């Protein structure tokens, strides 16, 4: 879990999960940040099911792991979460297991009251643990964050008292959007490759 990421210099595009057409907008924003060359994609969903607000990442990971996403690995689920204790080990596994993959970091976020329910999509890594004053390794070539509650006071307590319904609904929007974005991106890359191969004959 991180705070509303003020640390990030890159622009963050935010969409409320209940906005009309939110899926379409989020899919478009994700596709714009996916690599233009063939790379294996690793989705790292950060958080823990021991805290309702911080369960956003693992719920997204569980949803994605049940789908057949082309050229993609998913780490961080309700059964096998990625959190502060095993984050460094997880990143080492990614380095050893995959050849220069494109990593998407997904995490819960705290922010202003009026921003609750916003989903942020940005280039660059997410900083897990920043919201509760933990210094953990940055994760991702791009990141997706969901603002689940307010920041500024007793963050651990706030996370534990976040509404599960909000987290579940935001996780559904994020996981559906990630699935569609990667699937469409992979199909486009495949068709482009076929077109180039045919043109070379």
Short mmCIF file of C-alpha atoms in Angstrom, two decimals:
data_model
loop_
_atom_site.label_atom_id
_atom_site.label_comp_id
_atom_site.label_asym_id
_atom_site.label_seq_id
_atom_site.Cartn_x
_atom_site.Cartn_y
_atom_site.Cartn_z
CA UNK A 1 0.00 0.00 0.00
CA UNK A 2 1.25 3.46 -0.82
CA UNK A 3 0.10 7.00 -0.35
CA UNK A 4 -1.49 9.02 -3.13
CA UNK A 5 1.81 8.98 -5.04
CA UNK A 6 3.05 12.56 -4.82
CA UNK A 7 6.60 11.25 -5.19
CA UNK A 8 6.01 10.35 -8.79
CA UNK A 9 7.21 12.88 -11.33
CA UNK A 10 5.37 11.24 -14.20
CA UNK A 11 1.80 12.25 -14.88
CA UNK A 12 -0.82 10.01 -13.32
CA UNK A 13 -4.05 9.51 -15.24
CA UNK A 14 -6.94 8.87 -12.86
CA UNK A 15 -10.36 7.41 -13.58
CA UNK A 16 -13.13 6.77 -11.04
CA UNK A 17 -14.13 3.13 -11.08
CA UNK A 18 -17.82 4.06 -11.35
CA UNK A 19 -17.38 6.49 -14.24
CA UNK A 20 -19.31 5.67 -17.40
CA UNK A 21 -16.88 3.98 -19.77
CA UNK A 22 -14.21 3.59 -17.07
CA UNK A 23 -13.17 0.18 -18.45
CA UNK A 24 -12.64 1.62 -21.94
CA UNK A 25 -10.60 4.55 -20.61
CA UNK A 26 -8.41 2.40 -18.35
CA UNK A 27 -7.79 -0.16 -21.10
CA UNK A 28 -6.72 2.64 -23.44
CA UNK A 29 -4.36 4.14 -20.84
CA UNK A 30 -2.76 0.78 -20.06
CA UNK A 31 -2.24 -0.07 -23.74
CA UNK A 32 -0.48 3.26 -24.27
CA UNK A 33 2.14 2.25 -21.68
CA UNK A 34 2.67 -1.38 -22.72
CA UNK A 35 5.93 -2.10 -24.60
CA UNK A 36 6.04 -1.71 -28.37
CA UNK A 37 8.33 -4.74 -28.67
CA UNK A 38 7.69 -8.36 -27.69
CA UNK A 39 8.30 -8.74 -23.96
CA UNK A 40 6.94 -11.12 -21.39
CA UNK A 41 4.63 -9.23 -19.04
CA UNK A 42 4.75 -9.80 -15.29
CA UNK A 43 1.90 -8.37 -13.21
CA UNK A 44 2.91 -7.95 -9.56
CA UNK A 45 -0.13 -7.43 -7.33
CA UNK A 46 1.06 -6.13 -3.97
CA UNK A 47 -0.78 -6.32 -0.65
CA UNK A 48 -2.18 -8.65 1.98
CA UNK A 49 -5.55 -10.17 2.79
CA UNK A 50 -4.93 -9.41 6.48
CA UNK A 51 -6.10 -5.84 5.84
CA UNK A 52 -9.26 -5.06 3.87
CA UNK A 53 -7.91 -1.97 2.11
CA UNK A 54 -4.56 -3.57 1.36
CA UNK A 55 -6.28 -6.62 -0.17
CA UNK A 56 -6.90 -4.76 -3.45
CA UNK A 57 -3.72 -6.09 -5.07
CA UNK A 58 -4.18 -9.74 -4.06
CA UNK A 59 -7.82 -9.70 -5.19
CA UNK A 60 -6.76 -8.31 -8.58
CA UNK A 61 -4.06 -10.99 -8.76
CA UNK A 62 -6.53 -13.75 -7.93
CA UNK A 63 -8.93 -12.53 -10.61
CA UNK A 64 -6.15 -12.34 -13.21
CA UNK A 65 -4.70 -15.74 -12.31
CA UNK A 66 -8.03 -17.34 -13.22
CA UNK A 67 -7.85 -15.90 -16.74
CA UNK A 68 -5.71 -17.12 -19.61
CA UNK A 69 -3.75 -13.96 -20.40
CA UNK A 70 -1.30 -14.38 -23.30
CA UNK A 71 2.43 -13.92 -22.64
CA UNK A 72 1.75 -12.91 -19.02
CA UNK A 73 2.64 -14.11 -15.52
CA UNK A 74 0.76 -12.98 -12.41
CA UNK A 75 2.37 -12.78 -8.97
CA UNK A 76 0.48 -11.84 -5.80
CA UNK A 77 -2.85 -13.51 -5.03
CA UNK A 78 -5.01 -14.06 -1.96
CA UNK A 79 -3.44 -17.50 -1.56
CA UNK A 80 0.12 -16.38 -2.28
CA UNK A 81 0.35 -12.62 -1.59
CA UNK A 82 3.31 -10.38 -2.37
CA UNK A 83 3.95 -8.07 0.58
CA UNK A 84 6.68 -6.38 2.63
CA UNK A 85 8.13 -9.66 3.91
CA UNK A 86 8.63 -11.37 0.54
CA UNK A 87 8.81 -8.44 -1.89
CA UNK A 88 12.59 -8.54 -2.29
CA UNK A 89 12.49 -12.30 -2.84
CA UNK A 90 9.73 -11.88 -5.43
CA UNK A 91 11.68 -9.26 -7.38
CA UNK A 92 14.76 -11.51 -7.33
CA UNK A 93 12.61 -14.36 -8.69
CA UNK A 94 11.41 -12.14 -11.55
CA UNK A 95 15.00 -11.18 -12.41
CA UNK A 96 16.14 -14.81 -12.45
CA UNK A 97 13.09 -16.30 -14.13
CA UNK A 98 12.41 -13.85 -16.96
CA UNK A 99 14.57 -12.15 -19.58
CA UNK A 100 13.97 -8.37 -19.32
CA UNK A 101 10.22 -8.60 -18.71
CA UNK A 102 7.83 -5.65 -18.64
CA UNK A 103 6.55 -5.38 -15.08
CA UNK A 104 3.21 -3.89 -14.02
CA UNK A 105 2.97 -3.01 -10.32
CA UNK A 106 -0.52 -2.94 -8.79
CA UNK A 107 -1.18 -1.68 -5.27
CA UNK A 108 -3.76 -0.05 -3.00
CA UNK A 109 -3.36 3.64 -2.29
CA UNK A 110 -4.51 6.23 0.26
CA UNK A 111 -5.40 9.77 -0.77
CA UNK A 112 -7.85 12.62 -0.30
CA UNK A 113 -11.46 11.85 0.60
CA UNK A 114 -12.72 13.15 -2.75
CA UNK A 115 -10.29 10.81 -4.55
CA UNK A 116 -11.55 7.58 -3.01
CA UNK A 117 -12.50 5.19 -5.80
CA UNK A 118 -10.02 6.66 -8.27
CA UNK A 119 -7.81 4.29 -10.25
CA UNK A 120 -4.44 5.70 -11.29
CA UNK A 121 -2.41 4.55 -14.29
CA UNK A 122 1.13 5.83 -14.69
CA UNK A 123 4.51 5.13 -16.23
CA UNK A 124 7.21 4.12 -13.76
CA UNK A 125 7.20 2.06 -10.56
CA UNK A 126 4.92 2.04 -7.57
CA UNK A 127 6.45 2.45 -4.09
CA UNK A 128 4.78 -0.13 -1.85
CA UNK A 129 4.76 0.64 1.86
CA UNK A 130 5.11 4.40 1.49
CA UNK A 131 1.67 4.99 2.97
CA UNK A 132 2.67 3.37 6.26
CA UNK A 133 6.20 4.78 6.30
CA UNK A 134 7.94 1.63 5.09
CA UNK A 135 10.81 1.92 2.62
CA UNK A 136 10.42 -0.95 0.19
CA UNK A 137 11.82 -1.57 -3.27
CA UNK A 138 10.02 0.14 -6.18
CA UNK A 139 8.03 -2.20 -8.42
CA UNK A 140 7.15 -1.93 -12.09
CA UNK A 141 7.83 -0.31 -15.43
CA UNK A 142 4.30 1.03 -15.07
CA UNK A 143 1.88 1.03 -12.17
CA UNK A 144 -1.82 0.88 -11.42
CA UNK A 145 -3.06 2.12 -8.05
CA UNK A 146 -6.50 2.24 -6.47
CA UNK A 147 -7.32 4.87 -3.84
CA UNK A 148 -9.30 2.90 -1.27
CA UNK A 149 -9.44 5.32 1.67
CA UNK A 150 -8.18 8.60 3.17
CA UNK A 151 -4.57 9.29 4.17
CA UNK A 152 -3.04 11.39 6.91
CA UNK A 153 -4.04 9.69 10.16
CA UNK A 154 -3.61 6.16 11.57
CA UNK A 155 -3.08 4.58 8.16
CA UNK A 156 -3.02 0.98 9.43
CA UNK A 157 -6.37 1.47 11.18
CA UNK A 158 -7.83 3.20 8.11
CA UNK A 159 -6.79 0.31 5.85
CA UNK A 160 -8.26 -2.29 8.18
CA UNK A 161 -11.57 -0.40 8.25
CA UNK A 162 -11.92 0.08 4.51
CA UNK A 163 -15.15 -1.19 2.95
CA UNK A 164 -14.70 -4.59 1.35
CA UNK A 165 -17.36 -3.84 -1.27
CA UNK A 166 -15.36 -0.85 -2.54
CA UNK A 167 -12.19 -2.93 -2.74
CA UNK A 168 -13.96 -5.80 -4.55
CA UNK A 169 -15.58 -3.51 -7.11
CA UNK A 170 -12.35 -1.61 -7.80
CA UNK A 171 -10.44 -4.89 -8.12
CA UNK A 172 -12.97 -6.15 -10.68
CA UNK A 173 -12.58 -3.01 -12.81
CA UNK A 174 -8.77 -3.17 -12.61
CA UNK A 175 -8.48 -6.89 -13.38
CA UNK A 176 -10.96 -6.74 -16.27
CA UNK A 177 -9.14 -3.74 -17.72
CA UNK A 178 -5.69 -5.32 -17.40
CA UNK A 179 -6.95 -8.50 -19.06
CA UNK A 180 -8.51 -6.63 -21.98
CA UNK A 181 -5.53 -4.31 -22.43
CA UNK A 182 -2.92 -7.08 -22.53
CA UNK A 183 -5.08 -9.36 -24.70
CA UNK A 184 -5.73 -6.60 -27.25
CA UNK A 185 -2.09 -5.52 -27.17
CA UNK A 186 -0.87 -9.09 -27.76
CA UNK A 187 -3.31 -9.58 -30.62
CA UNK A 188 -2.17 -6.34 -32.24
CA UNK A 189 1.51 -7.36 -31.87
CA UNK A 190 0.74 -10.78 -33.41
CA UNK A 191 -1.16 -9.33 -36.38
CA UNK A 192 1.62 -6.79 -36.97
CA UNK A 193 4.21 -9.57 -36.97
CA UNK A 194 2.15 -11.65 -39.43
CA UNK A 195 1.76 -8.64 -41.71
CA UNK A 196 5.52 -7.98 -41.68
CA UNK A 197 6.31 -11.65 -42.39
CA UNK A 198 3.89 -11.73 -45.33
CA UNK A 199 5.33 -8.51 -46.71
CA UNK A 200 8.84 -9.99 -46.66
CA UNK A 201 7.91 -12.74 -49.14
#
